Tab-separated table of C-alpha atoms in Angstrom:
chain	number	residue	atom	x	y	z
A	1	UNK	CA	226.209	173.081	72.523
A	2	UNK	CA	227.371	171.280	69.370
A	3	UNK	CA	227.089	167.514	69.522
A	4	UNK	CA	229.666	165.169	67.970
A	5	UNK	CA	228.661	161.826	69.467
A	6	UNK	CA	227.387	158.684	67.675
A	7	UNK	CA	223.747	159.542	68.390
A	8	UNK	CA	224.131	162.949	66.762
A	9	UNK	CA	225.848	161.317	63.792
A	10	UNK	CA	222.897	158.950	63.346
A	11	UNK	CA	220.371	161.784	63.665
A	12	UNK	CA	222.198	163.861	61.065
A	13	UNK	CA	222.542	160.856	58.749
A	14	UNK	CA	218.846	159.933	58.989
A	15	UNK	CA	217.707	163.494	58.293
A	16	UNK	CA	220.323	163.655	55.547
A	17	UNK	CA	218.778	160.571	53.940
A	18	UNK	CA	215.335	162.171	53.934
A	19	UNK	CA	216.817	165.394	52.544
A	20	UNK	CA	218.716	163.511	49.845
A	21	UNK	CA	215.545	161.721	48.800
A	22	UNK	CA	213.620	164.989	48.572
A	23	UNK	CA	216.421	166.845	46.789
A	24	UNK	CA	216.599	164.339	43.956
A	25	UNK	CA	212.848	163.949	43.462
A	26	UNK	CA	211.918	167.567	44.079
A	27	UNK	CA	213.952	169.837	46.331
A	28	UNK	CA	213.915	171.523	49.713
A	29	UNK	CA	216.020	169.027	51.632
A	30	UNK	CA	218.114	171.857	53.044
A	31	UNK	CA	215.005	173.168	54.782
A	32	UNK	CA	215.388	170.092	57.004
A	33	UNK	CA	219.148	169.796	57.402
A	34	UNK	CA	220.100	173.413	58.106
A	35	UNK	CA	217.490	173.986	60.866
A	36	UNK	CA	218.545	170.672	62.435
A	37	UNK	CA	222.185	171.751	62.593
A	38	UNK	CA	221.231	175.128	64.041
A	39	UNK	CA	219.147	173.290	66.666
A	40	UNK	CA	222.218	171.197	67.517
A	41	UNK	CA	224.169	174.384	68.161
A	42	UNK	CA	225.915	175.158	64.885
A	43	UNK	CA	226.249	178.715	63.658
A	44	UNK	CA	223.922	179.351	60.697
A	45	UNK	CA	226.826	179.993	58.313
A	46	UNK	CA	228.644	176.847	59.423
A	47	UNK	CA	225.421	174.876	59.051
A	48	UNK	CA	225.057	176.257	55.530
A	49	UNK	CA	228.669	175.443	54.663
A	50	UNK	CA	228.548	171.912	56.099
A	51	UNK	CA	225.325	171.298	54.190
A	52	UNK	CA	227.016	172.370	50.923
A	53	UNK	CA	229.582	169.585	51.316
A	54	UNK	CA	226.791	167.025	51.646
A	55	UNK	CA	224.931	168.570	48.692
A	56	UNK	CA	228.051	168.180	46.551
A	57	UNK	CA	228.439	164.519	47.539
A	58	UNK	CA	224.736	163.947	46.928
A	59	UNK	CA	224.901	165.498	43.450
A	60	UNK	CA	227.917	163.388	42.470
A	61	UNK	CA	226.103	160.275	43.688
A	62	UNK	CA	222.919	161.133	41.792
A	63	UNK	CA	224.787	161.800	38.529
A	64	UNK	CA	226.541	158.438	38.841
A	65	UNK	CA	223.258	156.673	39.694
A	66	UNK	CA	221.420	158.120	36.682
A	67	UNK	CA	224.357	157.180	34.474
A	68	UNK	CA	224.330	153.631	35.821
A	69	UNK	CA	220.611	153.386	35.034
A	70	UNK	CA	221.261	154.610	31.473
A	71	UNK	CA	219.613	157.992	32.003
A	72	UNK	CA	222.177	160.630	31.122
A	73	UNK	CA	222.855	163.305	28.546
A	74	UNK	CA	226.187	164.753	29.625
A	75	UNK	CA	226.655	167.133	26.645
A	76	UNK	CA	223.372	168.940	27.392
A	77	UNK	CA	223.882	168.711	31.158
A	78	UNK	CA	227.319	170.292	30.791
A	79	UNK	CA	225.967	173.070	28.569
A	80	UNK	CA	223.233	173.900	31.095
A	81	UNK	CA	225.732	173.744	33.952
A	82	UNK	CA	228.144	176.142	32.268
A	83	UNK	CA	225.248	178.575	31.803
A	84	UNK	CA	224.740	178.595	35.601
A	85	UNK	CA	228.419	178.560	36.627
A	86	UNK	CA	229.148	182.337	36.340
A	87	UNK	CA	226.137	183.048	38.535
A	88	UNK	CA	227.214	180.308	40.940
A	89	UNK	CA	230.680	181.849	41.296
A	90	UNK	CA	229.238	185.318	41.925
A	91	UNK	CA	226.679	183.989	44.384
A	92	UNK	CA	229.353	182.067	46.282
A	93	UNK	CA	231.081	185.304	47.265
A	94	UNK	CA	227.898	186.417	49.038
A	95	UNK	CA	227.087	182.994	50.493
A	96	UNK	CA	228.555	183.724	53.923
A	97	UNK	CA	226.481	186.905	54.385
A	98	UNK	CA	222.876	185.680	54.213
A	99	UNK	CA	220.149	187.519	56.116
A	100	UNK	CA	218.223	184.530	57.483
A	101	UNK	CA	214.978	186.377	58.309
A	102	UNK	CA	214.643	187.968	54.880
A	103	UNK	CA	215.792	184.786	53.175
A	104	UNK	CA	212.998	182.643	54.624
A	105	UNK	CA	210.285	185.072	53.522
A	106	UNK	CA	211.687	185.428	50.004
A	107	UNK	CA	212.058	181.675	49.681
A	108	UNK	CA	208.449	181.195	50.776
A	109	UNK	CA	207.280	183.531	48.009
A	110	UNK	CA	209.453	181.689	45.481
A	111	UNK	CA	207.934	178.353	46.481
A	112	UNK	CA	204.381	179.639	45.991
A	113	UNK	CA	205.212	181.149	42.587
A	114	UNK	CA	206.759	177.890	41.422
A	115	UNK	CA	203.672	175.953	42.526
A	116	UNK	CA	201.563	178.105	40.226
A	117	UNK	CA	203.954	177.775	37.277
A	118	UNK	CA	204.071	173.995	37.612
A	119	UNK	CA	200.291	173.807	37.448
A	120	UNK	CA	200.421	174.804	33.776
A	121	UNK	CA	203.449	173.047	32.233
A	122	UNK	CA	201.752	172.512	28.881
A	123	UNK	CA	200.074	175.863	28.527
A	124	UNK	CA	199.600	177.373	25.092
A	125	UNK	CA	201.618	180.427	26.103
A	126	UNK	CA	204.697	178.347	26.897
A	127	UNK	CA	204.273	176.162	23.825
A	128	UNK	CA	203.991	179.298	21.709
A	129	UNK	CA	207.077	180.839	23.301
A	130	UNK	CA	209.181	177.794	22.477
A	131	UNK	CA	208.824	178.540	18.768
A	132	UNK	CA	210.397	181.982	19.043
A	133	UNK	CA	214.085	182.756	18.676
A	134	UNK	CA	214.155	184.897	21.812
A	135	UNK	CA	213.655	181.789	23.944
A	136	UNK	CA	217.270	180.689	23.550
A	137	UNK	CA	218.467	184.149	24.608
A	138	UNK	CA	216.127	184.184	27.596
A	139	UNK	CA	217.643	180.883	28.741
A	140	UNK	CA	221.030	182.494	29.429
A	141	UNK	CA	219.922	185.168	31.947
A	142	UNK	CA	217.504	182.720	33.564
A	143	UNK	CA	220.179	180.066	34.054
A	144	UNK	CA	222.641	182.720	35.284
A	145	UNK	CA	220.072	183.745	37.903
A	146	UNK	CA	219.563	180.100	38.840
A	147	UNK	CA	223.312	179.738	39.352
A	148	UNK	CA	223.509	182.906	41.447
A	149	UNK	CA	220.644	181.779	43.659
A	150	UNK	CA	222.204	178.336	44.022
A	151	UNK	CA	225.632	179.717	44.869
A	152	UNK	CA	224.256	182.324	47.262
A	153	UNK	CA	221.355	180.643	49.080
A	154	UNK	CA	221.067	177.075	47.689
A	155	UNK	CA	218.037	176.077	49.775
A	156	UNK	CA	215.128	175.513	47.405
A	157	UNK	CA	217.252	175.818	44.264
A	158	UNK	CA	216.099	172.382	43.115
A	159	UNK	CA	212.565	173.723	42.713
A	160	UNK	CA	213.834	176.696	40.722
A	161	UNK	CA	215.961	174.537	38.405
A	162	UNK	CA	213.041	172.208	37.781
A	163	UNK	CA	210.743	175.093	36.942
A	164	UNK	CA	213.316	176.696	34.615
A	165	UNK	CA	214.065	173.497	32.695
A	166	UNK	CA	210.417	172.522	32.504
A	167	UNK	CA	209.297	175.813	31.023
A	168	UNK	CA	212.348	176.821	28.975
A	169	UNK	CA	213.055	173.417	27.476
A	170	UNK	CA	209.769	171.529	27.831
A	171	UNK	CA	211.426	168.513	29.454
A	172	UNK	CA	209.544	165.843	31.366
A	173	UNK	CA	210.342	165.675	35.073
A	174	UNK	CA	212.529	162.572	34.787
A	175	UNK	CA	214.906	164.379	32.410
A	176	UNK	CA	214.616	167.539	34.483
A	177	UNK	CA	215.843	165.688	37.572
A	178	UNK	CA	218.639	164.062	35.579
A	179	UNK	CA	219.961	167.444	34.422
A	180	UNK	CA	219.211	169.126	37.755
A	181	UNK	CA	221.618	166.991	39.763
A	182	UNK	CA	224.394	167.593	37.212
A	183	UNK	CA	223.812	171.356	37.320
A	184	UNK	CA	223.887	171.368	41.124
A	185	UNK	CA	227.097	169.323	41.062
A	186	UNK	CA	228.803	172.013	38.964
A	187	UNK	CA	227.625	175.300	40.483
A	188	UNK	CA	228.041	174.042	44.062
A	189	UNK	CA	231.818	173.804	43.591
A	190	UNK	CA	232.521	177.558	44.028
A	191	UNK	CA	230.358	177.720	47.159
A	192	UNK	CA	232.092	174.675	48.649
A	193	UNK	CA	235.481	176.304	48.061
A	194	UNK	CA	234.348	179.571	49.668
A	195	UNK	CA	232.955	177.869	52.767
A	196	UNK	CA	236.060	175.704	53.226
A	197	UNK	CA	238.510	178.587	52.737
A	198	UNK	CA	236.601	180.801	55.193
A	199	UNK	CA	236.496	178.007	57.789
A	200	UNK	CA	232.718	177.631	57.727
A	201	UNK	CA	232.524	173.832	57.517
A	202	UNK	CA	232.135	171.382	60.391
A	203	UNK	CA	233.394	168.101	58.992
A	204	UNK	CA	231.603	165.918	61.534
A	205	UNK	CA	228.242	167.273	60.419
A	206	UNK	CA	229.284	167.327	56.765
A	207	UNK	CA	230.289	163.659	56.775
A	208	UNK	CA	227.183	162.554	58.701
A	209	UNK	CA	224.873	164.383	56.317
A	210	UNK	CA	226.793	163.071	53.304
A	211	UNK	CA	226.390	159.462	54.420
A	212	UNK	CA	222.649	159.916	54.763
A	213	UNK	CA	222.253	161.848	51.519
A	214	UNK	CA	224.067	159.164	49.531
A	215	UNK	CA	221.575	156.578	50.772
A	216	UNK	CA	218.578	158.829	50.148
A	217	UNK	CA	219.864	159.679	46.670
A	218	UNK	CA	220.173	156.067	45.519
A	219	UNK	CA	216.630	155.350	46.716
A	220	UNK	CA	215.242	158.488	45.055
A	221	UNK	CA	216.811	157.731	41.665
A	222	UNK	CA	215.366	154.220	41.694
A	223	UNK	CA	211.935	155.491	42.732
A	224	UNK	CA	211.836	158.276	40.125
A	225	UNK	CA	212.751	155.941	37.271
A	226	UNK	CA	210.304	153.260	38.428
A	227	UNK	CA	207.313	155.442	39.342
A	228	UNK	CA	207.648	157.978	36.520
A	229	UNK	CA	206.767	161.645	36.058
A	230	UNK	CA	203.349	161.611	37.772
A	231	UNK	CA	204.879	160.412	41.033
A	232	UNK	CA	207.683	162.970	40.820
A	233	UNK	CA	205.138	165.731	40.185
A	234	UNK	CA	203.122	164.615	43.238
A	235	UNK	CA	206.186	164.637	45.506
A	236	UNK	CA	207.223	167.995	44.093
A	237	UNK	CA	203.844	169.597	44.768
A	238	UNK	CA	203.624	168.227	48.313
A	239	UNK	CA	207.178	169.337	49.113
A	240	UNK	CA	206.549	172.845	47.816
A	241	UNK	CA	203.362	173.268	49.833
A	242	UNK	CA	204.900	172.013	53.089
A	243	UNK	CA	208.072	174.055	52.795
A	244	UNK	CA	206.278	177.243	51.674
A	245	UNK	CA	203.914	176.947	54.648
A	246	UNK	CA	206.813	176.332	57.032
A	247	UNK	CA	208.727	179.361	55.733
A	248	UNK	CA	205.754	181.718	56.082
A	249	UNK	CA	205.169	180.583	59.683
A	250	UNK	CA	208.743	181.282	60.767
């Protein structure tokens, strides 16, 4: 049974707030929201589509919040976003045909791999690679793959974007988060269109989640700018470990 009463709205909004907070600081908020909607009776594809609407609203809110706090670099954010957009468009066409069982196992592996890469952000290998011309060419296929993953699966893409920007561009995690939300805002558009056109969005759930994510996003932006990179890295590591463990136990 799918619930559409005030209590369900509040539950979705509260979980959405937690997810929005996690998505901005690290990622993995969809690992909370999608299972909740499935528990409430929504079809997995509809849950995915409704969540994409909230993700889009969250990303718009985060971009505006970073801009308001004088942390923005729109020219670079736009360049990075356009690098992911072709992949996002391609991934969106496959977004309504996800194999949930395989997806959770693959995502768990991805989380573990990212944990290991984030343990060595300043390694000599990466620093050495940054001085080579091939790095700028590697960025294009990597960002295309990021866009495809985001358009197709989305859940956990925040971790992947953070890892890519950290290692390819050597950014600190505050700047990484700033660019991440802009990138998500752009490549989520094709997926949102696909889910709406195919009728895989429940607007009650989408609105409830969006309300919560907006609140969680504002809090997360303030916290990240106040606490700094070490705090963001701590939240990121904890989130990765919890979600990877959860995915492997499913």
